[in-house]
Every structure is written in structure tokens, then in C-alpha cells.
PDB file of C-alpha atoms in Angstrom:
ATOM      1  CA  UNK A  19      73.594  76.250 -42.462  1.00  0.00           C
ATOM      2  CA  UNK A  20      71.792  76.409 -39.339  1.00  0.00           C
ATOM      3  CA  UNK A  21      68.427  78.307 -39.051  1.00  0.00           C
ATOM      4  CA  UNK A  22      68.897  78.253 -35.298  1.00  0.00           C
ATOM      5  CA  UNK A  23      69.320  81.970 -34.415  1.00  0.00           C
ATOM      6  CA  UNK A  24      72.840  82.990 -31.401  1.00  0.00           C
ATOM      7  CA  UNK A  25      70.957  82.412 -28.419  1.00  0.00           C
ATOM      8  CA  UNK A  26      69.044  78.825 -29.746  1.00  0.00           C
ATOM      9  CA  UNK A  27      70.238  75.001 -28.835  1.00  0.00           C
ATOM     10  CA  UNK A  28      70.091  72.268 -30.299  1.00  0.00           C
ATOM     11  CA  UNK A  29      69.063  69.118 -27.949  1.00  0.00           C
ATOM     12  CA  UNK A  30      72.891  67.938 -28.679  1.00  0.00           C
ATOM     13  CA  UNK A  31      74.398  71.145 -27.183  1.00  0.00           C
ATOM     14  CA  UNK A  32      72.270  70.911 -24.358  1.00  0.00           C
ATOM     15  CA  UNK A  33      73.368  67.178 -23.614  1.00  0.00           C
ATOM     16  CA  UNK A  34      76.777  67.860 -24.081  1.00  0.00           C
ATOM     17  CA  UNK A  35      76.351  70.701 -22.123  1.00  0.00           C
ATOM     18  CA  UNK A  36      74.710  68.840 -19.298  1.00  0.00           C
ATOM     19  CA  UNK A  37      77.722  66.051 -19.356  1.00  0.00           C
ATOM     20  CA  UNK A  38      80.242  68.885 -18.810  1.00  0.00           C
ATOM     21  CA  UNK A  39      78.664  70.277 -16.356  1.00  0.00           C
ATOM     22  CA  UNK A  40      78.291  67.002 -14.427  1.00  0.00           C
ATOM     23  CA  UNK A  41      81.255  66.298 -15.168  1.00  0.00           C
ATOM     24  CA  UNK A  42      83.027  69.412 -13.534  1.00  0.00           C
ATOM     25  CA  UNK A  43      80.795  69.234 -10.130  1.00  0.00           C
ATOM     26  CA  UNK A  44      81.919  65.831  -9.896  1.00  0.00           C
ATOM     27  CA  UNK A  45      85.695  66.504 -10.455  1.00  0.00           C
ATOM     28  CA  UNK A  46      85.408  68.998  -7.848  1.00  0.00           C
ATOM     29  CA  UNK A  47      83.716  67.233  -5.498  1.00  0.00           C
ATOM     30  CA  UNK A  48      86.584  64.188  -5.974  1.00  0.00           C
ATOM     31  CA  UNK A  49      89.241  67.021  -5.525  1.00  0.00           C
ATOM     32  CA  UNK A  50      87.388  68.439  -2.122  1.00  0.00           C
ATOM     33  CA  UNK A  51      86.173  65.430  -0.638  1.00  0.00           C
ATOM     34  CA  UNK A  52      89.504  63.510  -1.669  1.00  0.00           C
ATOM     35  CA  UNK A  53      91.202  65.931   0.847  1.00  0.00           C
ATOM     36  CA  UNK A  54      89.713  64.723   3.507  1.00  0.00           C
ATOM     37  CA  UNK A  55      90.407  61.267   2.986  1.00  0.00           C
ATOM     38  CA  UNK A  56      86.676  60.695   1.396  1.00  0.00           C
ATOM     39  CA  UNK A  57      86.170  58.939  -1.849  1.00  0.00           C
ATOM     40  CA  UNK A  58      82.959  59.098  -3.839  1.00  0.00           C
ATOM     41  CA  UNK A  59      82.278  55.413  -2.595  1.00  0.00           C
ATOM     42  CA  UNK A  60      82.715  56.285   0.936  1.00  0.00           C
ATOM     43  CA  UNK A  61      80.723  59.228   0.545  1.00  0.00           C
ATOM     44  CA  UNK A  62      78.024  57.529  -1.394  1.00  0.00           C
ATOM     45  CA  UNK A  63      77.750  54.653   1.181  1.00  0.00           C
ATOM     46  CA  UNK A  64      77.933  56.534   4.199  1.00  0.00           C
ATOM     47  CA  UNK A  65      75.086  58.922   2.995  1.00  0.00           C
ATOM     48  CA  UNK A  66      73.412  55.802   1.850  1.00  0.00           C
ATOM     49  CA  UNK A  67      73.784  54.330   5.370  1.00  0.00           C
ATOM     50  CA  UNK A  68      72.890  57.717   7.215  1.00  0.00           C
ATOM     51  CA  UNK A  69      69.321  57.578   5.470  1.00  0.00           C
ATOM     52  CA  UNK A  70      68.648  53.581   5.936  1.00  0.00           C
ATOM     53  CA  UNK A  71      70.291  52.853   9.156  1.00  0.00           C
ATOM     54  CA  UNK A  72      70.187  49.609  10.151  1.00  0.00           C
ATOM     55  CA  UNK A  73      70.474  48.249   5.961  1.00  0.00           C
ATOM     56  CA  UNK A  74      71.590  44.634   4.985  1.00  0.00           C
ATOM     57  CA  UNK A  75      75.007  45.474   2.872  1.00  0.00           C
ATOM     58  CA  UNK A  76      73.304  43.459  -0.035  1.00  0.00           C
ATOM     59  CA  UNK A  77      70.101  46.278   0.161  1.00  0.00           C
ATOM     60  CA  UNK A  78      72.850  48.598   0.688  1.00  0.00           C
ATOM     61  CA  UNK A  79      75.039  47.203  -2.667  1.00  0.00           C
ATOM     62  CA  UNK A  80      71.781  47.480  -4.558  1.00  0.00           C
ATOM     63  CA  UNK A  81      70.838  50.454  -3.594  1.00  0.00           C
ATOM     64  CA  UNK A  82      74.291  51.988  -5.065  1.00  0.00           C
ATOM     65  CA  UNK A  83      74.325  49.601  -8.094  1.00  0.00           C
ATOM     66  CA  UNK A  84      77.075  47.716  -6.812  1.00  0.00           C
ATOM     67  CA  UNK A  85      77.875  43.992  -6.706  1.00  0.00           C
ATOM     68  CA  UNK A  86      77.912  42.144  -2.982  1.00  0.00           C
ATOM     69  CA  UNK A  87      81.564  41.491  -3.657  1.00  0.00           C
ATOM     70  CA  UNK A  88      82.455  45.328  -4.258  1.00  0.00           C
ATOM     71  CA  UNK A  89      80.786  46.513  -1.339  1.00  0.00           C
ATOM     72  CA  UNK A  90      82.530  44.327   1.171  1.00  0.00           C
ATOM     73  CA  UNK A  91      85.913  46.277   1.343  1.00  0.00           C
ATOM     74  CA  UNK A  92      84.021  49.342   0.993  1.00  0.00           C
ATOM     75  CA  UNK A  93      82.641  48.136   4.424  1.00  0.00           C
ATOM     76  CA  UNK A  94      85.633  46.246   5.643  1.00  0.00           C
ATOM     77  CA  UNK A  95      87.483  49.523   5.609  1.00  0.00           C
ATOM     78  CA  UNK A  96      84.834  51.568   6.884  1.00  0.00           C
ATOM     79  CA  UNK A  97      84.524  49.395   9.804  1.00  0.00           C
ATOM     80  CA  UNK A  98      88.457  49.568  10.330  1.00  0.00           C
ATOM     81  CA  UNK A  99      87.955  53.517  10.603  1.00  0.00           C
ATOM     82  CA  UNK A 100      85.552  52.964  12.959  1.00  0.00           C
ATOM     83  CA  UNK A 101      82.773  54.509  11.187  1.00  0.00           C
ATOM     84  CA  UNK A 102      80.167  51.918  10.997  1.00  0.00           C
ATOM     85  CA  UNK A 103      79.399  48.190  12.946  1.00  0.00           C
ATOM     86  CA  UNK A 104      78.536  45.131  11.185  1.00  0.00           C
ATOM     87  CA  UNK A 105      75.631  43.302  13.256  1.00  0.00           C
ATOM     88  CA  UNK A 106      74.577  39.376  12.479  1.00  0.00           C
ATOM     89  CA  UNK A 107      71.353  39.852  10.920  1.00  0.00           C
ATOM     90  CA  UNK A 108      68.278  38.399  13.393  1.00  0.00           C
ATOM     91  CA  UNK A 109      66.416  37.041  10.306  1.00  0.00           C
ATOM     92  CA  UNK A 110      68.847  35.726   8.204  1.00  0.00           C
ATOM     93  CA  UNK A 111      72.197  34.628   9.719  1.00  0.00           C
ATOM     94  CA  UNK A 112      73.935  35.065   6.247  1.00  0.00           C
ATOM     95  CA  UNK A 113      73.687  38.750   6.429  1.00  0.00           C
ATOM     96  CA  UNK A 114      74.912  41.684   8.312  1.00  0.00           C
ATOM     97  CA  UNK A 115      72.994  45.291   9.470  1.00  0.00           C
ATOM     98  CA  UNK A 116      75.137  48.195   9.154  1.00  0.00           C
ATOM     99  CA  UNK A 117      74.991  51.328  11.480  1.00  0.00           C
ATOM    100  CA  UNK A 118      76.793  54.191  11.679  1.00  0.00           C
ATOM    101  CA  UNK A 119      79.005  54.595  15.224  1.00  0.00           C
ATOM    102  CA  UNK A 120      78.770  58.246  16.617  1.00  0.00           C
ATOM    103  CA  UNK A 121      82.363  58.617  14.680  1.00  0.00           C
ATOM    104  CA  UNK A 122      80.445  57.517  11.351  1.00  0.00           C
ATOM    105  CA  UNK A 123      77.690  60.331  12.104  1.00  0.00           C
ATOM    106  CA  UNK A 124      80.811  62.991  12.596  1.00  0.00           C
ATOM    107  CA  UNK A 125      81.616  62.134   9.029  1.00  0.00           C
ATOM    108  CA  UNK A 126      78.040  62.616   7.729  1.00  0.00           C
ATOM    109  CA  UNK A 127      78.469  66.001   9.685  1.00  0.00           C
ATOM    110  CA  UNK A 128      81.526  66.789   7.888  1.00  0.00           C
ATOM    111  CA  UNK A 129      80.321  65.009   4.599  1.00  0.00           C
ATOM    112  CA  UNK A 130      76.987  67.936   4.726  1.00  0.00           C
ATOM    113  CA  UNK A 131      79.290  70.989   5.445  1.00  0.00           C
ATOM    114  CA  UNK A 132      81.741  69.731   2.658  1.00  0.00           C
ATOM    115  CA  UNK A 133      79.153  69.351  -0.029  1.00  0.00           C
ATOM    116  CA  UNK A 134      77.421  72.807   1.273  1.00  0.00           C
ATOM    117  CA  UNK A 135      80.895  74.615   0.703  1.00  0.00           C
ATOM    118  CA  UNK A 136      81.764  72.959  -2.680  1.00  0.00           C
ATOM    119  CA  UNK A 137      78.356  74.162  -4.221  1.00  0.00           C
ATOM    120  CA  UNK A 138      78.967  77.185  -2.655  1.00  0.00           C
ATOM    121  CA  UNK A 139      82.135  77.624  -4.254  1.00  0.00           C
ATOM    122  CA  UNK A 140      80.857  76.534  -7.476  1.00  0.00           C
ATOM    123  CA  UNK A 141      78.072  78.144  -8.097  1.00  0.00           C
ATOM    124  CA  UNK A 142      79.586  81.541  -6.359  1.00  0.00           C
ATOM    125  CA  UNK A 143      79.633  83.709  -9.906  1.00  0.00           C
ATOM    126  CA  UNK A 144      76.074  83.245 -10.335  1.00  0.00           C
ATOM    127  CA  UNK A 145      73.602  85.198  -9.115  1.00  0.00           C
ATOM    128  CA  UNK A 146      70.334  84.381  -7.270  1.00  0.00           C
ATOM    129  CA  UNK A 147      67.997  84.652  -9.670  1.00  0.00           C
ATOM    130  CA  UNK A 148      70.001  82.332 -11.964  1.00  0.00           C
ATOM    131  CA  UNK A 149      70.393  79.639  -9.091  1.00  0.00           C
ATOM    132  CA  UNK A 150      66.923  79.672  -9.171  1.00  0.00           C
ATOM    133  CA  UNK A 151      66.088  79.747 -12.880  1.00  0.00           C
ATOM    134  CA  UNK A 152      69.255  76.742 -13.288  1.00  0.00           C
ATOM    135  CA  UNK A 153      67.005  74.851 -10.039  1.00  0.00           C
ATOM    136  CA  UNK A 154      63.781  75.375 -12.162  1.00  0.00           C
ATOM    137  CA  UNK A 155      65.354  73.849 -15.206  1.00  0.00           C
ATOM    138  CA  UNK A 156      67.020  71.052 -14.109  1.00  0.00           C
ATOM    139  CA  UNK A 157      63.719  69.908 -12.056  1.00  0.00           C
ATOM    140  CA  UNK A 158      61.735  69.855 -15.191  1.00  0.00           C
ATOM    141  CA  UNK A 159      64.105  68.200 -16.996  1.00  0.00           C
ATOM    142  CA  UNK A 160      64.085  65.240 -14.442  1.00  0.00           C
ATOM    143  CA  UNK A 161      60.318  65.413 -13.852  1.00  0.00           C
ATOM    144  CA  UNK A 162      60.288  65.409 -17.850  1.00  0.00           C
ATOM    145  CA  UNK A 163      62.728  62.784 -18.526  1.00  0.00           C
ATOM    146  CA  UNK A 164      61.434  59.191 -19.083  1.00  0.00           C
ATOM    147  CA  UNK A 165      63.505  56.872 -16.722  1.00  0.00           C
ATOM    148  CA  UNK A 166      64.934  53.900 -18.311  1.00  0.00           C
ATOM    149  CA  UNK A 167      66.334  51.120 -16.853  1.00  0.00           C
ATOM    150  CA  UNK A 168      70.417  50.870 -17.229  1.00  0.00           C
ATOM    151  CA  UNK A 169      71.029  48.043 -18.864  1.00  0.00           C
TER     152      UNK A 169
END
């Protein structure tokens, strides 16, 4: 029997808890995004691309933990849509620079206001003060948790 009194966790139920809740933002954020025609990868690369404009796909590809090979139809496609240029790289004629086209920066627009209204939808039965106490907890937990590298 547990001496843990109704209101107590243990550090399982928190992780579990923590999963599911990932979990469910990112189901609804597939849903949402998904659409509009926007998978996570798309999402993930154009965001990625928005803050390093100008990036070599292979900086890109390790910056999102992906492999040179899966990154290339991500791009391929992305370029077909219009949404972002492949350039010859100056300094190594092996590799491309990606940039956004003024199309690709209408979907970061649209990427922003989607993500704004899917948090906004799912955290609309909380309250204030328990969007802030949620935003105080999960900061200390990642300023508290050691990183590790994925292996």
C-alpha cells in the first residue's frame, strides 16, 4: 500500500503523465496543421529555415536529426511548392543554401497563426493562473533536467 496521500505523485505518474500530454499536443497539431497541407517535417524545416536562412541542407538535416538522404525530398518538394530556392554553395560546390521565397515566408506566417490557435484551443479550459503555474513547471523541469545525448 502506498503511503503517498490523493493529491501526491510518484515520478512514474508524472512521466507518464508528461508523455500523454505530449503526446495529445502533438496529435493535434498533426490533425490542424495536416489540414493545411503541412506535415510535422515541413513545419519543422520551414521553421528551421525561417531562423537560419541561408543554411547548408546538411546543417539543416543535423539540425533536425535527420540523415542527408531524408532531407532531400523534404526539400525537393518544398522547392516544387515554391517555398524555398536551392543556391550552389560559394564555398563548397557540393552543397546547396536554402532560403525561403516570399511564398515560403507566407507559410511561416500561416505556420505562427496556426500554432497560436491550436494552443489556444488547447489550453482554452484552463485558466490564467494555471497557464502560468503549468509555464513555471515545465521550465524548471527543463532547466532541471540533465540533457543526455540520444543515442
Amino acid at each position: 500500500m502506498s503511503s503517498r496521500g490523493p493529491s501526491e505523485s510518484s515520478a512514474t505518474e508524472l512521466g507518464e503523465l508528461l508523455v500523454a500530454a505530449s503526446r495529445a499536443f502533438s496529435q493535434q497539431g498533426r490533425a490542424r496543421f495536416g489540414e493545411y497541407g503541412l506535415s510535422p517535417a515541413r513545419v519543422r524545416l520551414l521553421t528551421t529555415l525561417h531562423s537560419r536562412p541561408g543554411g547548408r541542407m546538411r546543417d539543416l538535416a543535423d539540425v533536425l536529426g535527420v540523415s542527408g538522404r531524408a532531407i532531400t525530398p523534404l526539400v525537393d518538394a518544398l522547392e516544387a511548392d515554391g517555398l524555398v530556392t536551392r543556391r550552389p554553395d560559394p564555398d563548397d560546390r557540393r552543397a546547396f543554401r536554402l532560403t525561403l521565397t516570399g511564398k515560403g515566408l507566407g507559410a511561416i506566417d500561416e505556420i505562427a497563426r496556426l500554432q497560436e490557435q491550436i494552443s489556444e484551443e488547447i489550453f482554452a479550459g484552463m485558466g490564467e493562473a494555471d497557464r502560468r503555474d503549468l509555464a513555471h513547471l515545465l521550465r524548471t523541469f527543463l532547466d532541471t533536467t540533465p540533457a543526455r545525448p540520444c543515442t
